Every structure is written in structure tokens, then in C-alpha cells.
Tab-separated table of C-alpha atoms and ligand atoms in Angstrom:
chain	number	residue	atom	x	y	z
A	1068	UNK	CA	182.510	-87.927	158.742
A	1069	UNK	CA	183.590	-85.479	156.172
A	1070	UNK	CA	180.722	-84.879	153.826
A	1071	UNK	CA	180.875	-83.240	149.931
A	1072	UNK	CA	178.098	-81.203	148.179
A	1073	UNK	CA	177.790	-81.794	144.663
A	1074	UNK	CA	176.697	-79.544	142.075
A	1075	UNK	CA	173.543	-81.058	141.925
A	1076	UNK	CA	173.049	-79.945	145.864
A	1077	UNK	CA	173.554	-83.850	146.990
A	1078	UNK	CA	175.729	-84.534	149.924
A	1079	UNK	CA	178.164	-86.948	148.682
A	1080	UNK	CA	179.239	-88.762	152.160
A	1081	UNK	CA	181.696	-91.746	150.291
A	1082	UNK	CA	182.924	-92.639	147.152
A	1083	UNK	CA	184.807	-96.123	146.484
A	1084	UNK	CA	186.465	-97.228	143.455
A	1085	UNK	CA	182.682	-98.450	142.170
A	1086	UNK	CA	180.726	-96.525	144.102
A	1087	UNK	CA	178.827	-93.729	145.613
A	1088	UNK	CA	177.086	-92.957	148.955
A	1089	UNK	CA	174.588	-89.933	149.594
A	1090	UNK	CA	173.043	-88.779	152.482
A	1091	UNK	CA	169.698	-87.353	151.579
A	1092	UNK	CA	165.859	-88.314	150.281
A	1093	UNK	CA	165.858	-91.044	148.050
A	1094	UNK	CA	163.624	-89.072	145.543
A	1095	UNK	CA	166.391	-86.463	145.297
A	1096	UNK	CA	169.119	-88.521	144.341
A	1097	UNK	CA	167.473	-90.486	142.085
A	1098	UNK	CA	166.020	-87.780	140.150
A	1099	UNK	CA	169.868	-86.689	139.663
A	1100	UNK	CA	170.999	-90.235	137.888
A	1101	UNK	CA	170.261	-90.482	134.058
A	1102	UNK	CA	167.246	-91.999	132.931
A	1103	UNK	CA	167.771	-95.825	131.860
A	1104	UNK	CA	171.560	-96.110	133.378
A	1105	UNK	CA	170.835	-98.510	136.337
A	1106	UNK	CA	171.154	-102.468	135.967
A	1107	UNK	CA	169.577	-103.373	138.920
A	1108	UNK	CA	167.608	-101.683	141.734
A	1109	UNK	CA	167.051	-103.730	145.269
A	1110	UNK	CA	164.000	-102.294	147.451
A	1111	UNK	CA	163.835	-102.394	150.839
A	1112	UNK	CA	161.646	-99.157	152.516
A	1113	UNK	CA	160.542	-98.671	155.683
A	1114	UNK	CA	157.095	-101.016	156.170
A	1115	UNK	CA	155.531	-98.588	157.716
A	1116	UNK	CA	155.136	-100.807	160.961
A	1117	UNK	CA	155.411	-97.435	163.257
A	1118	UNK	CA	159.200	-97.928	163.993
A	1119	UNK	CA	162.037	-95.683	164.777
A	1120	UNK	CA	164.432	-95.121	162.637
A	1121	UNK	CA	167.797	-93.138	163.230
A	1122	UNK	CA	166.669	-90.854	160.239
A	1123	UNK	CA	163.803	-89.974	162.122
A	1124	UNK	CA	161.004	-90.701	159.394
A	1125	UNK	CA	157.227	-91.242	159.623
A	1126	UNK	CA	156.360	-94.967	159.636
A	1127	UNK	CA	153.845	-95.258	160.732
A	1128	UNK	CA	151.294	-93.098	157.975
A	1129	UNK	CA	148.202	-93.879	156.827
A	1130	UNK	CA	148.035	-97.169	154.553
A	1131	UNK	CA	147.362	-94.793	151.243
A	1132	UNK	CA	149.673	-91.866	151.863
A	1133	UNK	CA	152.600	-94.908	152.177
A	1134	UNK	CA	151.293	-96.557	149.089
A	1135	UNK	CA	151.665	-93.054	147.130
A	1136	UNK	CA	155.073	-92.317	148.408
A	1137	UNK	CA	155.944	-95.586	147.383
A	1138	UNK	CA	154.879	-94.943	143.988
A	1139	UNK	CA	156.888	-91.590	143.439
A	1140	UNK	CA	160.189	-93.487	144.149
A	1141	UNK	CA	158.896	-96.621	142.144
A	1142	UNK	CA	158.109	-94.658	139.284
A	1143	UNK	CA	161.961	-93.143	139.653
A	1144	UNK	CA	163.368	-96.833	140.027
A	1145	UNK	CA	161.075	-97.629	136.226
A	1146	UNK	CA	162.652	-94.745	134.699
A	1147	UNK	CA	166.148	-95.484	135.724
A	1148	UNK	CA	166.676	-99.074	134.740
A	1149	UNK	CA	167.858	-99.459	131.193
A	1150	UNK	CA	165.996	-102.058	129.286
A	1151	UNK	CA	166.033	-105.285	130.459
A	1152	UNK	CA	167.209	-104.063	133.753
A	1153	UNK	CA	165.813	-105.918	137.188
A	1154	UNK	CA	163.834	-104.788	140.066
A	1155	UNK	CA	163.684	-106.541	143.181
A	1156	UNK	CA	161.292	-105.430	145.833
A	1157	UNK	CA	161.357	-106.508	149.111
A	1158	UNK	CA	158.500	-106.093	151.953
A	1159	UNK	CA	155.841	-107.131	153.454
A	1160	UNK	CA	153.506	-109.695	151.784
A	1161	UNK	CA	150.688	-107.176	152.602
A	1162	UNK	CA	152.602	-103.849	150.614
A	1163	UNK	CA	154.308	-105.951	147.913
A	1164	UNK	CA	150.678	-107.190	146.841
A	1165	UNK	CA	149.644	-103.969	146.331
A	1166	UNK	CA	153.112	-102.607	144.688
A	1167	UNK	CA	152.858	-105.468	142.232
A	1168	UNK	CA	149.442	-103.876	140.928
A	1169	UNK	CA	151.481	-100.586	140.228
A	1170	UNK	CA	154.427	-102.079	138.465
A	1171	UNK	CA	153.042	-104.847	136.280
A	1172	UNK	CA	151.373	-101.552	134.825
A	1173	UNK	CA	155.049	-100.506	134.323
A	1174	UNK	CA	157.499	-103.329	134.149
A	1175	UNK	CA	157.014	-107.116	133.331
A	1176	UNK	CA	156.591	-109.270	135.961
A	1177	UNK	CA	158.960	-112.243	136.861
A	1178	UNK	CA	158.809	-113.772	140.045
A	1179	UNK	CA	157.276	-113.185	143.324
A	1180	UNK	CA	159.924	-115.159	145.358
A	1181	UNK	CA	158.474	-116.104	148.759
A	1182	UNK	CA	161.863	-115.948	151.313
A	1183	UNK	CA	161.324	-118.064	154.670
A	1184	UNK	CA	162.543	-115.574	156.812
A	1185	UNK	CA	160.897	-115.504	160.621
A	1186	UNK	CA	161.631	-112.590	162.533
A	1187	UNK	CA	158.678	-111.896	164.148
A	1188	UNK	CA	155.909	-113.007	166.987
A	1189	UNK	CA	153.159	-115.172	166.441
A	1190	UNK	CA	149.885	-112.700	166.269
A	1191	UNK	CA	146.930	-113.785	168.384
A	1192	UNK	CA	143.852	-114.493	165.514
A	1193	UNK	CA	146.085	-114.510	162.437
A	1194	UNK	CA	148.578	-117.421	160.973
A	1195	UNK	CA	151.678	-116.945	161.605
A	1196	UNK	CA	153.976	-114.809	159.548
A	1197	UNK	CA	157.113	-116.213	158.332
A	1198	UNK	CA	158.024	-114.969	154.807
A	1199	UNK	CA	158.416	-112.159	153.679
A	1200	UNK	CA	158.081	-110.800	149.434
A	1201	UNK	CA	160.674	-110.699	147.112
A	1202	UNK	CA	159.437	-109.512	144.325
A	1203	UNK	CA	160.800	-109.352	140.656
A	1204	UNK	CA	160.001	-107.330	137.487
A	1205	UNK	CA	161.914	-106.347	134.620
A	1206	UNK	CA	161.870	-103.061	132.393
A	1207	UNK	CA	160.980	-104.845	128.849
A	1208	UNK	CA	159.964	-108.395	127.585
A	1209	UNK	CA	162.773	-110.313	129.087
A	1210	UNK	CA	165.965	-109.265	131.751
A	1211	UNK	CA	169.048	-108.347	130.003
A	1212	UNK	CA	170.727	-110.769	132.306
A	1213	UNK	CA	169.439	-113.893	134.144
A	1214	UNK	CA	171.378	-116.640	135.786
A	1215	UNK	CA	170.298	-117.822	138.812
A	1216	UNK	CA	173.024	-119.457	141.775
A	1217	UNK	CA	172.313	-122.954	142.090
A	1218	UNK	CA	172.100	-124.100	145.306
A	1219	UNK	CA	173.912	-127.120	147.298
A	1220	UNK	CA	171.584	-130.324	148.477
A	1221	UNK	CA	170.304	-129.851	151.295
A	1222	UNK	CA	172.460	-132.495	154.091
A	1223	UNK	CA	172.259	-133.534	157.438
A	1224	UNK	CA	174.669	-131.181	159.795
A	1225	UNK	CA	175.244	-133.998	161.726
A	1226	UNK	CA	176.124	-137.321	158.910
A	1227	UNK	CA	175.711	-135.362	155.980
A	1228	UNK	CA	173.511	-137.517	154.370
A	1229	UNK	CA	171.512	-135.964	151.674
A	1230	UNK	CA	167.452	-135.061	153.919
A	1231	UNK	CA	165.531	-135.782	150.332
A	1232	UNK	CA	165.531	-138.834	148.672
A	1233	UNK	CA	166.353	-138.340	145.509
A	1234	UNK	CA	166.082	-142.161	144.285
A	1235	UNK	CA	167.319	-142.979	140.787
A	1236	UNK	CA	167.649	-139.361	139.980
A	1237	UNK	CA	171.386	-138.829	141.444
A	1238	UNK	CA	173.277	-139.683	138.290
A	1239	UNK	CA	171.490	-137.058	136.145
A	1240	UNK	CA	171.202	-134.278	138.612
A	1241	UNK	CA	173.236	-131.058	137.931
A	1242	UNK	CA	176.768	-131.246	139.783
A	1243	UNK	CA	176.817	-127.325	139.905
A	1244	UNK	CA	173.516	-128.176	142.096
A	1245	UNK	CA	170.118	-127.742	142.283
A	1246	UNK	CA	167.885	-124.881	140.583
A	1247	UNK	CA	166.975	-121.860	142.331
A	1248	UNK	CA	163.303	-121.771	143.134
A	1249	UNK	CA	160.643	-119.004	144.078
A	1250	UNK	CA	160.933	-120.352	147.675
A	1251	UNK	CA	163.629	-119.311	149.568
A	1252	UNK	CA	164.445	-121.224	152.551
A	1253	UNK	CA	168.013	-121.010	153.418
A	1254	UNK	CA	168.313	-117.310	154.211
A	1255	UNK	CA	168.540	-116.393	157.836
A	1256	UNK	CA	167.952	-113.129	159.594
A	1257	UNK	CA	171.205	-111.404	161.186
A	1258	UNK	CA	171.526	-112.150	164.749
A	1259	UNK	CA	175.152	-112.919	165.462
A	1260	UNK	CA	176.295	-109.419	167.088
A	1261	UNK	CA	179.242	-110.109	164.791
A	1262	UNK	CA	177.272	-109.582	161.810
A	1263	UNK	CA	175.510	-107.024	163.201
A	1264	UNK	CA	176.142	-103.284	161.459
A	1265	UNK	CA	173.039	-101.520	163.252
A	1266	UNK	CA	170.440	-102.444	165.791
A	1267	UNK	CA	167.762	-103.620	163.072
A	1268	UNK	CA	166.686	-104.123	160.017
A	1269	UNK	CA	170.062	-105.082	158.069
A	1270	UNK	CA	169.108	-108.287	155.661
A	1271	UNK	CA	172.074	-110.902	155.518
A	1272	UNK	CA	174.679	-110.469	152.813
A	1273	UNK	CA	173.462	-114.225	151.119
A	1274	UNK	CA	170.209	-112.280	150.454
A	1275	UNK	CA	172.279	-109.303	148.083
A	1276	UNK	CA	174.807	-111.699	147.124
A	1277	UNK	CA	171.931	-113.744	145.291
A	1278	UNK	CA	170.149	-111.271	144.000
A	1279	UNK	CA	173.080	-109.570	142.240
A	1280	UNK	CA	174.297	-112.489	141.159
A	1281	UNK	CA	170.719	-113.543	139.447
A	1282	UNK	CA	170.777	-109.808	138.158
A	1283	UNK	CA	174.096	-108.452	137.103
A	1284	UNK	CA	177.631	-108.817	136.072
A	1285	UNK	CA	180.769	-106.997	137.297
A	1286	UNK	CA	180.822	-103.912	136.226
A	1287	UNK	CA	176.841	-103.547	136.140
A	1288	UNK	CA	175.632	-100.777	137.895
A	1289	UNK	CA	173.306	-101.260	141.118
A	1290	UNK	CA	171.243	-98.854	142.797
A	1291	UNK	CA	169.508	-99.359	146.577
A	1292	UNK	CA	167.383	-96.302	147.287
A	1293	UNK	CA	167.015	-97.290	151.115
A	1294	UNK	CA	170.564	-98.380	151.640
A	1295	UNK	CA	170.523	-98.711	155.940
A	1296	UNK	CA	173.713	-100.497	156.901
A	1297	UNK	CA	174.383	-100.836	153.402
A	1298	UNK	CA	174.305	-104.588	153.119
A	1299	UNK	CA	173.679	-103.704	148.756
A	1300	UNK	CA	176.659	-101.792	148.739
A	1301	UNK	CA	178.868	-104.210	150.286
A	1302	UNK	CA	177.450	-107.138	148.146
A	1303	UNK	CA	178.102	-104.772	144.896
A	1304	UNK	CA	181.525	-104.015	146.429
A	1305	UNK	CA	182.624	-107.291	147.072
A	1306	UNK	CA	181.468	-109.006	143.453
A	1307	UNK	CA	182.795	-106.275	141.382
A	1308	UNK	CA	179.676	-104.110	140.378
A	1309	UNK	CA	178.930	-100.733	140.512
A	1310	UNK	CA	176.992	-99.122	143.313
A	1311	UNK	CA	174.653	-96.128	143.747
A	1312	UNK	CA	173.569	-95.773	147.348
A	1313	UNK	CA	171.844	-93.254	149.668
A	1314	UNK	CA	169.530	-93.364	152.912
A	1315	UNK	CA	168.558	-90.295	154.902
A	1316	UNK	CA	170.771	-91.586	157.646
A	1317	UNK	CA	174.202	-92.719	155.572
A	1318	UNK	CA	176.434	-93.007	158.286
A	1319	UNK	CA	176.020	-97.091	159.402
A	1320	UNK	CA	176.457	-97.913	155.449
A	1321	UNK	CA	179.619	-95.276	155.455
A	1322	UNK	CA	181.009	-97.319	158.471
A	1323	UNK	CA	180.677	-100.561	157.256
A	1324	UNK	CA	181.943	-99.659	154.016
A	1325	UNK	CA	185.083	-98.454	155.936
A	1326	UNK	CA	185.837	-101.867	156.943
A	1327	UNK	CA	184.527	-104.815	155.110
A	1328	UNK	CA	187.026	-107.736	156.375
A	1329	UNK	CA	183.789	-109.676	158.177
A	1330	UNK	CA	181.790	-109.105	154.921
A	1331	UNK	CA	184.892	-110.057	152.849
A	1332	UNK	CA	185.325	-113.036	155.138
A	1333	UNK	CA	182.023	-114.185	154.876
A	1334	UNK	CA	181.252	-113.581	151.323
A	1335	UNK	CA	184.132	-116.010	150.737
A	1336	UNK	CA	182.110	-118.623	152.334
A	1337	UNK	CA	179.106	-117.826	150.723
A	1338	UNK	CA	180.675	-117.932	147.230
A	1339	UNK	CA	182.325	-121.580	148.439
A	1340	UNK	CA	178.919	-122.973	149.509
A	1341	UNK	CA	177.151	-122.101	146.014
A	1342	UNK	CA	176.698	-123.978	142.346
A	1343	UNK	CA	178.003	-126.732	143.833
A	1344	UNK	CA	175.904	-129.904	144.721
A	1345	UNK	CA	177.744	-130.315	147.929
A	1346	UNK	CA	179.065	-127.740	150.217
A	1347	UNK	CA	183.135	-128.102	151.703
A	1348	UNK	CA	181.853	-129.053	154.669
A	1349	UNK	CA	178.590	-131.757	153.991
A	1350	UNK	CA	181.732	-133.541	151.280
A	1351	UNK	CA	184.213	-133.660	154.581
A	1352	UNK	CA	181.143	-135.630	156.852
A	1353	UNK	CA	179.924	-137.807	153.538
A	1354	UNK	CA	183.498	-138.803	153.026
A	1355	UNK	CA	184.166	-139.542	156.541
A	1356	UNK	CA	180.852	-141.515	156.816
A	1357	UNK	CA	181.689	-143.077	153.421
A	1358	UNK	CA	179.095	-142.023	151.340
A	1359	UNK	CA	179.669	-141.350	147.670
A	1360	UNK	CA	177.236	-139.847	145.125
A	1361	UNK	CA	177.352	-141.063	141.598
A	1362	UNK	CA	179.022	-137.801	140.109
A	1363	UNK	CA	181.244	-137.181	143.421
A	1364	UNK	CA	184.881	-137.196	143.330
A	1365	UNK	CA	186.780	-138.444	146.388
A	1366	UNK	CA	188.177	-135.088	148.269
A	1367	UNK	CA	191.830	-134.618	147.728
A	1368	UNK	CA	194.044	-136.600	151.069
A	1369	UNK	CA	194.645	-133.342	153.228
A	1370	UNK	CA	198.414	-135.388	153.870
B	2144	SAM	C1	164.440	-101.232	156.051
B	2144	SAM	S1	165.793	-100.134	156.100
B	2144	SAM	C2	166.912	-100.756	154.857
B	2144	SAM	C3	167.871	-101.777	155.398
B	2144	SAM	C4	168.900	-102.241	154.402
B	2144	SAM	N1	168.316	-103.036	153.341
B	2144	SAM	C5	170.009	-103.043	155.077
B	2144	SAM	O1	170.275	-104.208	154.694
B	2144	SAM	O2	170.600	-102.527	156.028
B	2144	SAM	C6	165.093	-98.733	155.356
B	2144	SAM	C7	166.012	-97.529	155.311
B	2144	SAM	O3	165.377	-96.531	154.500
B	2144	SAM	C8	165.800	-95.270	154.961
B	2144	SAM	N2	164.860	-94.263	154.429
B	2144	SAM	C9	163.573	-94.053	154.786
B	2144	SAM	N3	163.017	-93.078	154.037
B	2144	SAM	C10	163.971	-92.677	153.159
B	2144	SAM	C11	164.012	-91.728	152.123
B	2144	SAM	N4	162.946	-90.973	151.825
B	2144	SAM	N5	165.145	-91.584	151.419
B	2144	SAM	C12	166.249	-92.350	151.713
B	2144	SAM	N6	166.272	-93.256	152.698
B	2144	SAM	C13	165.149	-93.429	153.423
B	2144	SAM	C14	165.796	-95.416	156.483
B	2144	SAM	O4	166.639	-94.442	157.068
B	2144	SAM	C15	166.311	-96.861	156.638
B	2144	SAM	O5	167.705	-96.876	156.878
């Protein structure tokens, strides 16, 4: 893959209409962006669970040597987001506890957003570990931009029949559905080898898609210091924003931004199956099984 050096010393590995990709340390190509230009910033390091990565890195240091790298590139991410700009952090529970501490000495906190996400083994002795931290601070009093995706009821896959009662609250609810909440249960982990851009690690598109949609506009600029396949990137790329991306190891998100027609493809769906208080698919089966909800208008006759 042809690679450019910038004046700055950066090697520039791919540019796009909105934005750019570096190889190199995330510290280095922050500290060439201007101070208070970045919108958003998504987070998603190493955990330092001792695992290999293609870039080669140590993960597996010693609890307070990872906690002080993590501040040097935190302390970039606070100086680079203009006021009112987001940062969402994502790790473990464990890390993000002690992360928080650092940054509501910095930013203001919003949310810590607990996402149901269960990738793991149960652990002999310990509860089992199935969420992992999103967490959310803003540079200032109050974000710049806020609005949230509301999300679809949640139906049987086999009727479609709403799985909460919601008594003699369906005429009044929301028909652009239900409010986002700090628990986040409908994002899965990427298994499908279709989906898959490298061997591990890549968080699902839903997850970026939701974030920057909560975040930014089009047009705003984002900025993922630990960019891996490059799942940020594509998000940004396919909803109009700016990007500003980098990872020691550049090449997967170079790749996938080569060719985005599975992430184009699915994004579409995503966008279909959001602020809406039925999905395409749960109105088809409630139609078919003759259910109707106060507010819902009969689909259109396909004929
Ligand atoms: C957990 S992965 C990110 C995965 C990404 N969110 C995705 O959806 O594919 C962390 C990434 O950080 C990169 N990385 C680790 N240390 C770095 C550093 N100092 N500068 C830039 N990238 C780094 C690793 O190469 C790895 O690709």
C-alpha cells in the first residue's frame, strides 16, 4: 500500500473525501491536529489483557504504567475537542473506573452507558462478565450536540408481538420509538465471517453508528486514536462526517475503507431499523398476525 510522509513526519497511508488515515503512535498524530478542532473522539485501546496484536505492542504491562499511558493520550483527546465536544470511552469496566477518576478532573461527565456485550468465558470465583463501559464526558457544561437514536420496541422474532406490556401507555408513546437508555442491550459482537475485517477485536458498526449519531452532525469532525479495522472511520464515512484516524498497524482500516459495499449494505439496515417504534420487518409479522398499535398505520399492499 503506497504510503505518504507529511511534513509533520506522519505517514499518511489514505485520504478519502472526509478523511484521513495514519500509520503511526497515536500520541504523534494527535499532537499534530489543532488544539480544540475535534467534535468527537471514540476510545477503544488495547485492555491490556496480554494479547497479540498485529502492531506488535505491549499488553500486557503493569496495571499503573497502562493507566499512565492512558493518560498521555487522554490528556491529548481533552485538548483536542472543541467545547462542547464528546468523548466516548470504551473498555473494560475495571480501566474505565479508573479513567473516569482522571477525566471528570478534566471534562464533565455524562453517562457511563453499560453495553450488554458477552464475548468472553465465565471465570471460575468471579460473576460473570457481560458488559463492557461506555463511557461519556464532554469538554464544558453541556455537549454542543446531543440527540440520541431512539430505538424500535422490542418484538417477538417469531409473531412480532410487542415482549413488554406496555398497558394503557401505547397511545402516548413516541412513534419515532423509545428513548435511548444507559443500558445497551441490542448490540452484538461481530461473528459472521462476513462482517469480519480482522481476526479480533472489531466492534459492530451499530455501536459507531450510535455513537456518532448521539454526538455529531455531517460534516463534524471525528477522531479514533486506536482505529483497528476502522469500524469509526467507516461509520464517519458512511453518515457524512469527517474522520481523523490512525493505529500503529493501518492496513485492515485502509482495506476496509477500500471497499465498503457490506458496511454500506448494512448501515442501510441499521438506519431502517432506528427512530421508528417498529422495525420493517416486526410491522410485516404484526400485520400478518393482525395486530395493530394505536398510532400504527396499515403497511402499504405490496400489489
Ligand atoms: C481494541 S483495538 C481497536 C479496534 C477498533 N475499535 C475496531 O473496531 O476495529 C486497539 C487498536 O489500537 C492499536 N494501538 C495500540 N497502541 C497504539 C498506539 N500507541 N497508537 C496507535 N494505535 C495503537 C492496536 O494496533 C489495535 O489495532
Amino acid at each position: 500500500m503506497e504510503m505518504a510522509r507529511t511534513k509533520a513526519g506522519l505517514n499518511l497511508l489514505k485520504t478519502t473525501g472526509l478523511g484521513r488515515l495514519y500509520e503511526g503512535d497515536c500520541l504523534d498524530v494527535m499532537r499534530s491536529v489543532e488544539s480544540g478542532s475535534v467534535d468527537l473522539i471514540f476510545a477503544d485501546p488495547p485492555f491490556n489483557l496480554g494479547k497479540t496484536y498485529a502492531s506488535g505492542i505491549d499488553d500486557a504491562m503493569d496495571g499503573a504504567r497502562y493507566l499512565d499511558w492512558c493518560e498521555s493520550w487522554l490528556s491529548e483527546c481533552v485538548r483536542l475537542l472543541r467545547d462542547g465536544g464528546s468523548l466516548f470511552l470504551w473498555n473494560l469496566p475495571k480501566w474505565n473506573l479508573a479513567m473516569g477518576g482522571y477525566l471528570m478532573r478534566h471534562l464533565t461527565f455524562r453517562h457511563s452507558i453499560a453495553v450488554d456485550f458477552k464475548c468472553g468465558m465465565p471465570v471460575r470465583g468471579r460473576l460473570y462478565p457481560a458488559h463492557y463501559s461506555l463511557l461519556y464526558f464532554v469538554k464544558g457544561p453541556r455537549p454542543a450536540i446531543f440527540h440520541p437514536d431512539r430505538l424500535p420496541l422490542q418484538c417477538c422474532r417469531h409473531c412480532g408481538g410487542e415482549v413488554h406490556d406496555y398497558g394503557g401507555k401505547k397511545s402516548v408513546m413516541n412513534p419515532s420509538g423509545v428513548s435511548l437508555s444507559d443500558v445497551w442491550t441490542d448490540i452484538s459482537p461481530v461473528r459472521h465471517a462476513k462482517f469480519k475485517n480482522r481476526e479480533a477485536n472489531a466492534l459492530p458498526l451499530k455501536l459507531l453508528d450510535r455513537v456518532l449519531s448521539m454526538g455529531t452532525d455531517p460534516g463534524s469532525v471525528v477522531l479514533d486514536p486506536f482505529g483497528g479495522s476502522g469500524t469509526t472511520y467507516v461509520a464517519a464515512e458512511l453518515t457524512g462526517r469527517r474522520w481523523i484516524g490512525m493505529d500503529l498497524h493501518a492496513a485492515d482500516a485502509a482495506r476496509r475503507l477500500s471497499d465498503m459495499a457490506v458496511d454500506r449494505k448494512l448501515m442501510s439496515n441499521l438506519t431502517n431499523e432506528k427512530n421508528t417504534l417498529f422495525t420493517d420487518r416486526d410491522a410485516r409479522k404484526r400485520e400478518k398476525a393482525g395486530m395493530i398499535w394505536p398510532t400504527e398505520k396499515a403497511l402499504p399492499n405490496p400489489n
